[in-house]
């Protein structure tokens, strides 16, 4: 408060005289009309209304919805704002206020992954206004993500803009998409606190704002499990996000073979062109298969001077593809070995800048380390004061509700059934998230039609049948036009399982039909055809 008093006295003196000193400090283009409000406030000795000064030049936040004065345009205003934020109540944040009785109820969705986007697609926007808050403005079709790493597919072929999935986010006056992350959920006030994504041309300081909701759907996803192993976050890349596949692996796999490696020792050449994949699940196996296929078909033909140095090693603590049938696991092991993938059974103890230390003392040198060992609760989920399911996910009941709070739902990789429901926590799979999103959209629509869309108004409305998940089976590609198809409903159940070229054809056909839009289905089909005829595109742009 002493800082504010000094600032107020200086502002008062400045306004009592000439405004030129202020113009020299803030710039000639600044609008001083709004600053006269500060003079009046400081003269009266009241600083409580500083947060309400929004008649100055304003920036429309992401063109729609929230207006706030940009900090980077006014350095002195930034100091006052930062200082006052510490003492001011969080409700002083700019943002979307609660909906009025004559307005449609507002549904806020956190995340743009499988669960969040499937929910957005099924939500009836004639009943609700919708707000989506996510650090990315697109959904990634994750089953085909490994194919983008080596040029089999272009990344944009597997990325679907959120505004195409739910057009109301782009056209309806009271529906918004914010490129931001949620930092806090205030369930008592029915509002969330957010801050915008920084970097990549965005302001270096994030904007902080709030959004009031009538119904909140948490679909924020999960984060890769590192098991607190030293060095993983610093040196490994993760098969979870499209930016990773489009930049890091794309650069390493396609650029390193072109380097002549002049003046480098044989040992260093082998290390630089050694790719190590940690984790023998479907994602790790598919990436290993795609990479070995790329090496056998493209690298050996085009970069013969380094073809003998490029190696792929897959490290798994147990058996690869443990959820598949025993016969399919053995087929995958034999096929990957023939394709040049070295399979190692071991547990990672520590990751160093150039080598991986296993628990048995073995050192594995690497040039590229890909981490694919499953996912766990994100940092955001861990900070929430909500009940937790086994494994640390947000606890939900059979209707996707978070029982301890009103009007809050959770689904996808960030949520799991509470122990008292008697149901097991479902695996972090795309088909699970998609099914949950479809179910919850139907439930929320039904609640809205029965006038339960507003906050605290569900009351005695019947929620209908609880969510039931039926597993449709698993598929995984192992490279060189081979794949595995396991249609059992559980690991111990009986069912159809097959491996080979026919399974590869089924795998591609199934995923092609699951791509969300006809536009992207066309792109994927064209990419596959182009790769088959001309090989993979190994150019690096940018």
Short mmCIF file of C-alpha atoms in Angstrom, two decimals:
data_model
loop_
_atom_site.label_atom_id
_atom_site.label_comp_id
_atom_site.label_asym_id
_atom_site.label_seq_id
_atom_site.Cartn_x
_atom_site.Cartn_y
_atom_site.Cartn_z
CA UNK A 1 0.00 0.00 0.00
CA UNK A 2 2.94 2.37 0.60
CA UNK A 3 3.91 1.92 -3.06
CA UNK A 4 0.42 2.90 -4.12
CA UNK A 5 0.43 6.03 -1.95
CA UNK A 6 3.74 7.18 -3.46
CA UNK A 7 2.45 6.47 -6.96
CA UNK A 8 -0.77 8.35 -6.30
CA UNK A 9 1.08 11.45 -4.98
CA UNK A 10 3.33 11.52 -8.05
CA UNK A 11 0.38 11.17 -10.38
CA UNK A 12 -1.45 13.93 -8.57
CA UNK A 13 1.53 16.30 -8.95
CA UNK A 14 1.85 15.41 -12.62
CA UNK A 15 -1.78 16.21 -13.31
CA UNK A 16 -1.62 19.39 -11.25
CA UNK A 17 0.93 20.72 -13.74
CA UNK A 18 1.87 19.99 -17.31
CA UNK A 19 1.15 16.56 -18.82
CA UNK A 20 4.32 16.60 -20.90
CA UNK A 21 6.40 14.54 -18.40
CA UNK A 22 3.77 11.80 -18.57
CA UNK A 23 3.69 11.93 -22.35
CA UNK A 24 7.48 11.66 -22.49
CA UNK A 25 7.34 8.57 -20.27
CA UNK A 26 4.34 6.79 -21.73
CA UNK A 27 4.60 7.96 -25.35
CA UNK A 28 2.94 10.56 -27.53
CA UNK A 29 0.10 8.26 -28.62
CA UNK A 30 -1.24 7.51 -25.16
CA UNK A 31 -4.79 8.64 -24.37
CA UNK A 32 -4.65 10.76 -21.22
CA UNK A 33 -8.42 11.14 -20.87
CA UNK A 34 -8.67 8.03 -18.76
CA UNK A 35 -5.73 9.14 -16.59
CA UNK A 36 -7.79 12.10 -15.31
CA UNK A 37 -9.89 9.44 -13.57
CA UNK A 38 -6.77 8.39 -11.63
CA UNK A 39 -6.20 12.02 -10.64
CA UNK A 40 -9.72 12.25 -9.23
CA UNK A 41 -9.35 8.95 -7.40
CA UNK A 42 -6.00 9.81 -5.84
CA UNK A 43 -7.22 13.27 -4.83
CA UNK A 44 -10.12 11.71 -2.93
CA UNK A 45 -7.75 9.22 -1.31
CA UNK A 46 -9.58 6.14 -2.61
CA UNK A 47 -7.75 3.53 -4.66
CA UNK A 48 -10.45 0.89 -4.56
CA UNK A 49 -11.82 1.84 -7.94
CA UNK A 50 -8.51 1.48 -9.81
CA UNK A 51 -9.55 -1.97 -10.98
CA UNK A 52 -12.64 -0.45 -12.56
CA UNK A 53 -10.74 1.94 -14.83
CA UNK A 54 -11.41 0.49 -18.23
CA UNK A 55 -12.33 3.58 -20.23
CA UNK A 56 -8.75 3.88 -21.49
CA UNK A 57 -7.54 2.45 -24.78
CA UNK A 58 -8.43 -1.22 -24.54
CA UNK A 59 -7.46 -4.42 -26.27
CA UNK A 60 -10.27 -6.78 -27.16
CA UNK A 61 -9.03 -10.04 -25.72
CA UNK A 62 -8.59 -12.45 -28.62
CA UNK A 63 -10.99 -10.23 -30.60
CA UNK A 64 -14.03 -11.44 -28.68
CA UNK A 65 -15.32 -11.60 -25.16
CA UNK A 66 -12.87 -10.06 -22.70
CA UNK A 67 -11.50 -6.51 -22.75
CA UNK A 68 -8.45 -5.48 -20.75
CA UNK A 69 -5.68 -2.92 -20.94
CA UNK A 70 -2.52 -4.58 -22.33
CA UNK A 71 0.30 -4.42 -19.83
CA UNK A 72 3.04 -4.07 -22.41
CA UNK A 73 1.58 -0.74 -23.68
CA UNK A 74 1.92 1.01 -20.34
CA UNK A 75 4.88 0.10 -18.09
CA UNK A 76 3.78 2.23 -15.15
CA UNK A 77 0.25 0.85 -15.28
CA UNK A 78 1.77 -2.63 -15.18
CA UNK A 79 3.45 -1.87 -11.84
CA UNK A 80 0.22 -0.62 -10.30
CA UNK A 81 -1.72 -3.59 -11.64
CA UNK A 82 0.75 -6.18 -10.37
CA UNK A 83 0.91 -4.56 -6.96
CA UNK A 84 -2.86 -4.17 -6.65
CA UNK A 85 -3.53 -7.75 -7.79
CA UNK A 86 -1.82 -9.00 -4.66
CA UNK A 87 -4.22 -7.11 -2.42
CA UNK A 88 -7.35 -7.09 -4.55
CA UNK A 89 -9.93 -9.82 -4.46
CA UNK A 90 -9.85 -12.35 -7.31
CA UNK A 91 -13.33 -11.28 -8.30
CA UNK A 92 -11.81 -8.02 -9.58
CA UNK A 93 -10.32 -9.89 -12.54
CA UNK A 94 -11.81 -8.97 -15.92
CA UNK A 95 -13.76 -11.67 -17.71
CA UNK A 96 -17.14 -13.16 -18.47
CA UNK A 97 -19.69 -12.46 -15.77
CA UNK A 98 -22.44 -14.90 -14.73
CA UNK A 99 -25.23 -15.36 -17.24
CA UNK A 100 -28.44 -13.40 -16.74
CA UNK A 101 -31.86 -15.06 -16.30
CA UNK A 102 -32.90 -14.22 -19.87
CA UNK A 103 -29.65 -15.57 -21.38
CA UNK A 104 -28.78 -19.11 -22.38
CA UNK A 105 -26.81 -21.05 -19.74
CA UNK A 106 -23.07 -21.22 -20.34
CA UNK A 107 -21.06 -24.44 -20.53
CA UNK A 108 -17.29 -24.04 -20.09
CA UNK A 109 -15.01 -26.80 -21.41
CA UNK A 110 -11.37 -27.13 -20.32
CA UNK A 111 -9.31 -28.88 -22.99
CA UNK A 112 -9.42 -29.68 -26.69
CA UNK A 113 -8.46 -33.34 -26.70
CA UNK A 114 -10.56 -36.37 -27.59
CA UNK A 115 -12.98 -36.04 -24.67
CA UNK A 116 -13.42 -32.27 -24.82
CA UNK A 117 -13.85 -32.09 -28.59
CA UNK A 118 -16.31 -35.00 -28.73
CA UNK A 119 -18.34 -33.26 -26.03
CA UNK A 120 -18.20 -29.97 -27.95
CA UNK A 121 -19.33 -31.70 -31.12
CA UNK A 122 -22.40 -33.19 -29.44
CA UNK A 123 -23.42 -30.16 -27.35
CA UNK A 124 -26.69 -28.51 -28.42
CA UNK A 125 -25.81 -24.84 -28.92
CA UNK A 126 -29.49 -23.95 -29.27
CA UNK A 127 -29.72 -24.62 -25.55
CA UNK A 128 -26.28 -23.50 -24.36
CA UNK A 129 -23.60 -20.93 -25.01
CA UNK A 130 -20.21 -22.62 -24.99
CA UNK A 131 -16.74 -21.45 -23.96
CA UNK A 132 -13.64 -23.55 -24.60
CA UNK A 133 -10.37 -22.83 -22.77
CA UNK A 134 -7.34 -24.70 -24.07
CA UNK A 135 -3.61 -24.07 -24.69
CA UNK A 136 -4.06 -25.28 -28.28
CA UNK A 137 -6.76 -24.42 -30.81
CA UNK A 138 -6.94 -27.83 -32.45
CA UNK A 139 -7.46 -31.50 -31.69
CA UNK A 140 -4.77 -34.03 -32.63
CA UNK A 141 -5.83 -37.41 -34.00
CA UNK A 142 -3.34 -39.22 -31.75
CA UNK A 143 -3.56 -42.75 -33.26
CA UNK A 144 -1.87 -41.40 -36.40
CA UNK A 145 0.57 -39.10 -34.65
CA UNK A 146 3.51 -41.49 -35.00
CA UNK A 147 3.11 -41.40 -38.78
CA UNK A 148 3.76 -37.65 -38.84
CA UNK A 149 7.17 -38.07 -37.22
CA UNK A 150 8.83 -39.53 -40.34
CA UNK A 151 6.79 -37.85 -43.07
CA UNK A 152 4.25 -40.57 -43.80
CA UNK A 153 1.59 -37.98 -42.99
CA UNK A 154 1.69 -34.21 -42.73
CA UNK A 155 0.84 -32.97 -39.26
CA UNK A 156 -2.04 -30.80 -40.49
CA UNK A 157 -3.70 -33.94 -41.82
CA UNK A 158 -4.20 -35.17 -38.24
CA UNK A 159 -4.99 -31.77 -36.65
CA UNK A 160 -8.59 -30.56 -36.60
CA UNK A 161 -9.36 -26.92 -35.63
CA UNK A 162 -11.71 -26.66 -32.66
CA UNK A 163 -13.83 -24.10 -34.53
CA UNK A 164 -14.58 -26.74 -37.18
CA UNK A 165 -15.59 -29.27 -34.57
CA UNK A 166 -17.94 -26.78 -32.89
CA UNK A 167 -18.73 -23.93 -35.33
CA UNK A 168 -20.55 -21.87 -32.69
CA UNK A 169 -17.16 -21.00 -31.17
CA UNK A 170 -16.48 -18.92 -34.27
CA UNK A 171 -19.92 -17.58 -35.14
CA UNK A 172 -22.17 -17.25 -32.08
CA UNK A 173 -21.91 -13.89 -30.27
CA UNK A 174 -21.80 -15.37 -26.76
CA UNK A 175 -19.59 -18.41 -27.44
CA UNK A 176 -15.83 -18.08 -27.23
CA UNK A 177 -12.55 -19.94 -27.57
CA UNK A 178 -9.65 -18.74 -25.41
CA UNK A 179 -6.06 -19.82 -26.08
CA UNK A 180 -5.28 -20.08 -22.39
CA UNK A 181 -4.85 -22.43 -19.46
CA UNK A 182 -6.99 -22.73 -16.36
CA UNK A 183 -5.11 -22.00 -13.13
CA UNK A 184 -7.89 -22.25 -10.56
CA UNK A 185 -11.46 -23.47 -10.17
CA UNK A 186 -13.69 -21.62 -7.71
CA UNK A 187 -16.64 -23.99 -7.43
CA UNK A 188 -18.40 -21.85 -4.79
CA UNK A 189 -18.59 -18.85 -7.14
CA UNK A 190 -19.01 -20.96 -10.26
CA UNK A 191 -16.01 -19.46 -12.02
CA UNK A 192 -12.57 -20.41 -13.30
CA UNK A 193 -9.40 -18.33 -13.35
CA UNK A 194 -7.24 -18.48 -16.47
CA UNK A 195 -4.12 -17.02 -18.01
CA UNK A 196 -3.27 -16.76 -21.67
CA UNK A 197 -0.56 -18.76 -23.41
CA UNK A 198 2.71 -16.85 -23.74
CA UNK A 199 5.53 -17.12 -26.27
CA UNK A 200 5.48 -17.67 -30.05
CA UNK A 201 4.72 -14.02 -30.77
CA UNK A 202 2.32 -13.63 -27.85
CA UNK A 203 2.92 -11.07 -25.06
CA UNK A 204 5.64 -12.18 -22.66
CA UNK A 205 3.38 -11.54 -19.67
CA UNK A 206 0.15 -13.60 -19.61
CA UNK A 207 -3.25 -11.95 -19.30
CA UNK A 208 -5.24 -13.18 -16.35
CA UNK A 209 -9.01 -13.34 -16.45
CA UNK A 210 -11.99 -15.26 -15.13
CA UNK A 211 -14.92 -17.02 -16.75
CA UNK A 212 -18.18 -17.72 -14.94
CA UNK A 213 -19.96 -20.95 -15.78
CA UNK A 214 -23.27 -22.65 -15.30
CA UNK A 215 -21.82 -26.06 -16.11
CA UNK A 216 -18.10 -26.88 -16.11
CA UNK A 217 -16.60 -29.82 -18.02
CA UNK A 218 -12.98 -30.65 -17.13
CA UNK A 219 -11.29 -32.49 -20.01
CA UNK A 220 -7.75 -31.22 -19.56
CA UNK A 221 -6.05 -34.53 -20.35
CA UNK A 222 -2.96 -35.99 -18.71
CA UNK A 223 0.83 -35.70 -18.78
CA UNK A 224 3.51 -38.28 -19.63
CA UNK A 225 4.65 -40.39 -16.71
CA UNK A 226 8.33 -39.93 -15.94
CA UNK A 227 8.32 -41.87 -12.62
CA UNK A 228 10.50 -39.06 -11.20
CA UNK A 229 13.52 -40.40 -13.08
CA UNK A 230 16.30 -37.83 -13.21
CA UNK A 231 16.97 -36.29 -16.61
CA UNK A 232 13.81 -37.42 -18.41
CA UNK A 233 12.13 -34.02 -18.71
CA UNK A 234 15.40 -32.35 -19.68
CA UNK A 235 16.56 -34.74 -22.40
CA UNK A 236 13.58 -36.78 -23.66
CA UNK A 237 10.81 -35.90 -26.09
CA UNK A 238 7.28 -37.18 -25.59
CA UNK A 239 4.86 -38.80 -28.01
CA UNK A 240 1.89 -36.85 -26.77
CA UNK A 241 1.71 -33.54 -28.61
CA UNK A 242 1.75 -32.61 -32.24
CA UNK A 243 4.40 -29.94 -31.81
CA UNK A 244 6.86 -32.61 -30.72
CA UNK A 245 6.30 -34.79 -33.76
CA UNK A 246 6.29 -31.91 -36.21
CA UNK A 247 9.47 -30.26 -34.95
CA UNK A 248 11.78 -32.32 -32.79
CA UNK A 249 11.58 -35.83 -34.20
CA UNK A 250 10.94 -34.54 -37.72
CA UNK A 251 14.13 -32.49 -37.51
CA UNK A 252 16.33 -35.17 -35.98
CA UNK A 253 15.29 -38.14 -38.09
CA UNK A 254 15.28 -36.28 -41.40
CA UNK A 255 18.17 -33.88 -40.96
CA UNK A 256 20.78 -35.98 -39.19
CA UNK A 257 21.15 -38.50 -42.05
CA UNK A 258 21.99 -35.67 -44.43
CA UNK A 259 24.95 -34.50 -42.33
CA UNK A 260 28.22 -35.79 -43.76
CA UNK A 261 29.56 -36.15 -40.20
CA UNK A 262 33.03 -35.16 -41.32
CA UNK A 263 35.64 -35.17 -38.58
CA UNK A 264 33.42 -37.08 -36.13
CA UNK A 265 34.59 -40.34 -34.57
CA UNK A 266 32.89 -43.62 -35.39
CA UNK A 267 31.56 -43.87 -31.85
CA UNK A 268 30.05 -40.39 -32.01
CA UNK A 269 28.44 -41.10 -35.39
CA UNK A 270 26.74 -44.18 -33.96
CA UNK A 271 25.52 -42.22 -30.94
CA UNK A 272 24.15 -39.28 -32.93
CA UNK A 273 22.12 -41.52 -35.21
CA UNK A 274 20.88 -43.86 -32.48
CA UNK A 275 17.18 -43.42 -31.62
CA UNK A 276 16.04 -44.96 -28.33
CA UNK A 277 12.34 -45.44 -27.59
CA UNK A 278 11.35 -46.03 -23.95
CA UNK A 279 8.04 -47.84 -23.52
CA UNK A 280 6.66 -50.86 -25.36
CA UNK A 281 3.01 -49.88 -25.48
CA UNK A 282 1.07 -49.34 -28.73
CA UNK A 283 2.43 -45.80 -29.19
CA UNK A 284 6.07 -46.78 -28.67
CA UNK A 285 5.76 -49.84 -30.91
CA UNK A 286 4.03 -47.90 -33.69
CA UNK A 287 6.68 -45.20 -33.62
CA UNK A 288 9.46 -47.81 -33.68
CA UNK A 289 7.79 -49.54 -36.62
CA UNK A 290 7.33 -46.27 -38.54
CA UNK A 291 10.92 -45.26 -37.88
CA UNK A 292 12.38 -48.62 -38.93
CA UNK A 293 10.22 -48.52 -42.06
CA UNK A 294 11.56 -45.06 -42.86
CA UNK A 295 15.14 -46.24 -42.38
CA UNK A 296 14.74 -49.37 -44.50
CA UNK A 297 12.90 -47.66 -47.37
CA UNK A 298 14.09 -44.07 -47.52
CA UNK A 299 17.36 -43.68 -45.64
CA UNK A 300 19.07 -46.70 -47.18
CA UNK A 301 18.18 -45.52 -50.67
CA UNK A 302 18.90 -41.81 -50.35
CA UNK A 303 21.60 -41.50 -47.67
CA UNK A 304 23.86 -44.47 -48.21
CA UNK A 305 26.83 -42.75 -46.50
CA UNK A 306 25.12 -42.98 -43.09
CA UNK A 307 22.76 -45.91 -43.53
CA UNK A 308 24.87 -48.24 -41.39
CA UNK A 309 24.93 -45.83 -38.46
CA UNK A 310 21.19 -45.32 -37.96
CA UNK A 311 19.81 -47.67 -35.31
CA UNK A 312 16.55 -47.98 -33.36
CA UNK A 313 16.34 -49.49 -29.86
CA UNK A 314 13.11 -50.13 -27.98
CA UNK A 315 13.46 -50.50 -24.20
CA UNK A 316 10.61 -51.99 -22.16
CA UNK A 317 10.59 -53.12 -18.53
CA UNK A 318 8.26 -56.08 -19.21
CA UNK A 319 6.82 -57.38 -22.48
CA UNK A 320 5.88 -55.14 -25.37
CA UNK A 321 2.15 -54.70 -26.07
CA UNK A 322 1.22 -56.34 -22.78
CA UNK A 323 -2.52 -55.73 -23.34
CA UNK A 324 -2.53 -57.78 -26.56
CA UNK A 325 -2.89 -61.51 -27.11
CA UNK A 326 0.22 -63.63 -26.49
CA UNK A 327 0.41 -64.68 -30.14
CA UNK A 328 0.19 -61.07 -31.31
CA UNK A 329 2.95 -60.02 -28.91
CA UNK A 330 5.23 -62.70 -30.29
CA UNK A 331 4.42 -61.69 -33.86
CA UNK A 332 5.25 -58.06 -33.09
CA UNK A 333 8.53 -59.06 -31.43
CA UNK A 334 9.65 -61.12 -34.42
CA UNK A 335 8.58 -58.51 -36.95
CA UNK A 336 10.31 -55.61 -35.21
CA UNK A 337 13.50 -57.64 -34.83
CA UNK A 338 13.52 -58.45 -38.55
CA UNK A 339 12.93 -54.78 -39.31
CA UNK A 340 16.11 -53.83 -37.48
CA UNK A 341 14.63 -52.71 -34.15
CA UNK A 342 16.71 -53.87 -31.20
CA UNK A 343 14.49 -54.92 -28.28
CA UNK A 344 15.95 -54.49 -24.80
CA UNK A 345 14.28 -55.44 -21.55
CA UNK A 346 15.33 -53.09 -18.78
CA UNK A 347 14.38 -50.33 -16.37
CA UNK A 348 15.68 -46.81 -16.82
CA UNK A 349 17.48 -45.52 -13.74
CA UNK A 350 18.74 -42.14 -14.99
CA UNK A 351 18.92 -40.16 -18.22
CA UNK A 352 22.15 -38.28 -18.90
CA UNK A 353 22.76 -35.81 -21.76
CA UNK A 354 24.25 -38.49 -24.04
CA UNK A 355 23.54 -41.84 -22.38
CA UNK A 356 20.79 -43.74 -20.59
CA UNK A 357 21.70 -45.61 -17.41
CA UNK A 358 19.67 -48.79 -16.82
CA UNK A 359 19.08 -50.38 -13.44
CA UNK A 360 21.46 -53.26 -14.25
CA UNK A 361 24.31 -50.80 -14.84
CA UNK A 362 24.12 -50.82 -18.65
CA UNK A 363 24.84 -47.56 -20.46
CA UNK A 364 22.90 -46.95 -23.68
CA UNK A 365 24.20 -43.99 -25.77
CA UNK A 366 21.58 -42.08 -27.75
CA UNK A 367 21.15 -39.15 -30.11
CA UNK A 368 17.37 -39.01 -29.80
CA UNK A 369 15.38 -40.25 -26.82
CA UNK A 370 11.61 -40.75 -27.21
CA UNK A 371 9.64 -41.31 -24.00
CA UNK A 372 6.37 -43.25 -24.27
CA UNK A 373 5.60 -44.92 -20.94
CA UNK A 374 1.98 -43.93 -20.44
CA UNK A 375 0.33 -40.92 -18.84
CA UNK A 376 -0.64 -39.75 -15.39
CA UNK A 377 -2.36 -36.81 -13.66
CA UNK A 378 -1.26 -33.37 -14.82
CA UNK A 379 0.11 -30.68 -12.53
CA UNK A 380 -3.18 -28.81 -12.86
CA UNK A 381 -5.23 -31.81 -11.73
CA UNK A 382 -2.93 -32.35 -8.75
CA UNK A 383 -3.53 -28.78 -7.54
CA UNK A 384 -7.33 -29.07 -7.58
CA UNK A 385 -9.04 -29.57 -4.26
CA UNK A 386 -11.36 -32.20 -5.70
CA UNK A 387 -11.78 -35.86 -4.73
CA UNK A 388 -9.30 -38.15 -6.39
CA UNK A 389 -9.77 -41.57 -7.96
CA UNK A 390 -7.12 -44.31 -7.71
CA UNK A 391 -4.05 -43.12 -9.57
CA UNK A 392 -4.61 -39.44 -8.77
CA UNK A 393 -7.25 -38.60 -11.39
CA UNK A 394 -10.29 -36.45 -10.63
CA UNK A 395 -12.89 -38.66 -8.98
CA UNK A 396 -16.26 -38.94 -10.72
CA UNK A 397 -19.46 -40.95 -10.31
CA UNK A 398 -21.28 -43.02 -12.95
CA UNK A 399 -22.70 -39.86 -14.59
CA UNK A 400 -19.31 -38.10 -14.95
CA UNK A 401 -20.13 -35.74 -12.08
CA UNK A 402 -17.60 -34.60 -9.47
CA UNK A 403 -19.69 -35.45 -6.37
CA UNK A 404 -18.31 -32.88 -3.92
CA UNK A 405 -19.16 -29.82 -6.05
CA UNK A 406 -22.20 -28.64 -7.98
CA UNK A 407 -22.35 -28.44 -11.79
CA UNK A 408 -18.81 -29.78 -12.36
CA UNK A 409 -18.13 -32.78 -14.62
CA UNK A 410 -14.88 -34.46 -15.62
CA UNK A 411 -14.02 -36.95 -18.35
CA UNK A 412 -11.18 -38.31 -20.43
CA UNK A 413 -7.64 -39.00 -19.23
CA UNK A 414 -7.95 -36.56 -16.30
CA UNK A 415 -10.91 -38.39 -14.69
CA UNK A 416 -11.55 -41.79 -13.13
CA UNK A 417 -14.34 -43.53 -11.26
CA UNK A 418 -14.28 -43.21 -7.47
CA UNK A 419 -13.80 -46.38 -5.48
CA UNK A 420 -17.33 -46.23 -4.04
CA UNK A 421 -18.80 -46.61 -7.54
CA UNK A 422 -17.39 -50.13 -7.74
CA UNK A 423 -15.99 -49.44 -11.21
CA UNK A 424 -12.40 -49.64 -12.31
CA UNK A 425 -10.55 -46.59 -13.60
CA UNK A 426 -10.71 -46.81 -17.39
CA UNK A 427 -7.50 -46.80 -19.45
CA UNK A 428 -6.26 -43.58 -21.03
CA UNK A 429 -7.40 -44.44 -24.55
CA UNK A 430 -8.88 -42.33 -27.32
CA UNK A 431 -11.94 -44.57 -27.61
CA UNK A 432 -12.66 -44.20 -23.89
CA UNK A 433 -12.45 -40.40 -24.04
CA UNK A 434 -14.57 -40.24 -27.19
CA UNK A 435 -17.30 -42.43 -25.71
CA UNK A 436 -17.36 -40.41 -22.49
CA UNK A 437 -17.61 -37.15 -24.43
CA UNK A 438 -20.54 -38.43 -26.46
CA UNK A 439 -22.35 -39.67 -23.34
CA UNK A 440 -21.85 -36.45 -21.37
CA UNK A 441 -23.02 -34.28 -24.29
CA UNK A 442 -26.28 -36.23 -24.37
CA UNK A 443 -26.65 -35.90 -20.60
CA UNK A 444 -26.02 -32.14 -20.55
CA UNK A 445 -28.43 -31.64 -23.46
CA UNK A 446 -31.14 -33.55 -21.64
CA UNK A 447 -30.57 -31.51 -18.48
CA UNK A 448 -30.87 -28.29 -20.50
CA UNK A 449 -34.12 -29.37 -22.12
CA UNK A 450 -35.57 -29.91 -18.64
CA UNK A 451 -34.60 -26.38 -17.56
CA UNK A 452 -31.64 -27.53 -15.50
CA UNK A 453 -28.96 -25.74 -17.49
CA UNK A 454 -28.50 -22.80 -15.13
CA UNK A 455 -26.17 -22.98 -12.15
CA UNK A 456 -27.49 -24.90 -9.14
CA UNK A 457 -30.68 -25.88 -10.97
CA UNK A 458 -30.27 -29.60 -11.68
CA UNK A 459 -32.24 -30.40 -8.53
CA UNK A 460 -34.35 -33.52 -8.89
CA UNK A 461 -33.89 -33.93 -12.65
CA UNK A 462 -33.43 -37.57 -13.58
CA UNK A 463 -30.00 -38.21 -15.08
CA UNK A 464 -31.00 -41.43 -16.81
CA UNK A 465 -28.76 -44.44 -17.29
CA UNK A 466 -25.17 -44.22 -16.01
CA UNK A 467 -22.19 -44.45 -18.33
CA UNK A 468 -21.13 -47.95 -19.37
CA UNK A 469 -17.97 -48.59 -21.37
CA UNK A 470 -17.55 -51.52 -23.73
CA UNK A 471 -14.08 -52.06 -25.12
CA UNK A 472 -14.10 -52.44 -28.91
CA UNK A 473 -10.60 -53.86 -29.19
CA UNK A 474 -7.08 -52.65 -29.89
CA UNK A 475 -4.99 -52.13 -33.00
CA UNK A 476 -1.33 -51.31 -33.57
CA UNK A 477 0.86 -50.94 -36.63
CA UNK A 478 4.34 -52.52 -36.57
CA UNK A 479 5.61 -51.14 -39.90
CA UNK A 480 6.19 -52.55 -43.41
CA UNK A 481 2.45 -52.98 -44.13
CA UNK A 482 1.89 -55.15 -41.06
CA UNK A 483 -0.37 -54.54 -38.07
CA UNK A 484 -2.09 -56.25 -35.15
CA UNK A 485 -5.83 -56.38 -34.51
CA UNK A 486 -7.10 -57.63 -31.14
CA UNK A 487 -10.90 -57.53 -30.80
CA UNK A 488 -11.17 -58.99 -27.31
CA UNK A 489 -13.22 -57.00 -24.82
CA UNK A 490 -10.66 -57.57 -22.08
CA UNK A 491 -7.19 -58.99 -21.64
CA UNK A 492 -8.45 -62.33 -20.33
CA UNK A 493 -11.48 -62.65 -22.62
CA UNK A 494 -11.69 -64.67 -25.80
CA UNK A 495 -12.10 -63.04 -29.16
CA UNK A 496 -10.77 -62.51 -32.64
CA UNK A 497 -7.11 -61.60 -33.04
CA UNK A 498 -5.13 -61.34 -36.25
CA UNK A 499 -1.79 -60.05 -37.52
CA UNK A 500 -0.33 -59.32 -40.95
CA UNK A 501 -1.22 -57.40 -44.09
CA UNK A 502 -4.99 -57.84 -43.71
CA UNK A 503 -4.76 -56.42 -40.19
CA UNK A 504 -2.77 -53.50 -41.55
CA UNK A 505 -5.52 -52.82 -44.10
CA UNK A 506 -8.15 -53.00 -41.33
CA UNK A 507 -6.04 -50.68 -39.16
CA UNK A 508 -5.77 -48.03 -41.86
CA UNK A 509 -9.43 -48.32 -42.88
CA UNK A 510 -10.65 -48.04 -39.30
CA UNK A 511 -8.57 -44.98 -38.50
CA UNK A 512 -9.44 -43.31 -41.79
CA UNK A 513 -13.13 -43.52 -40.92
CA UNK A 514 -12.51 -42.17 -37.42
CA UNK A 515 -10.75 -38.99 -38.59
CA UNK A 516 -13.22 -36.26 -37.66
CA UNK A 517 -13.77 -34.35 -40.90
CA UNK A 518 -14.04 -35.29 -44.57
CA UNK A 519 -11.42 -32.66 -45.25
CA UNK A 520 -8.81 -34.43 -43.10
CA UNK A 521 -9.86 -37.86 -44.36
CA UNK A 522 -9.07 -36.66 -47.84
CA UNK A 523 -5.71 -35.27 -46.71
CA UNK A 524 -4.79 -38.52 -44.94
CA UNK A 525 -5.75 -40.66 -47.96
CA UNK A 526 -3.75 -38.41 -50.31
CA UNK A 527 -0.72 -38.47 -47.98
CA UNK A 528 -0.80 -42.26 -47.79
CA UNK A 529 -1.09 -42.57 -51.58
CA UNK A 530 1.71 -40.05 -52.18
CA UNK A 531 4.01 -41.82 -49.72
CA UNK A 532 3.29 -45.19 -51.33
CA UNK A 533 4.14 -43.95 -54.83
CA UNK A 534 6.91 -41.39 -54.21
CA UNK A 535 8.21 -42.24 -50.75
CA UNK A 536 8.26 -40.01 -47.69
CA UNK A 537 8.84 -36.29 -47.95
CA UNK A 538 12.16 -35.68 -46.23
CA UNK A 539 12.37 -31.92 -46.78
CA UNK A 540 12.74 -29.64 -43.79
CA UNK A 541 11.17 -26.18 -44.09
CA UNK A 542 11.91 -23.44 -41.58
#
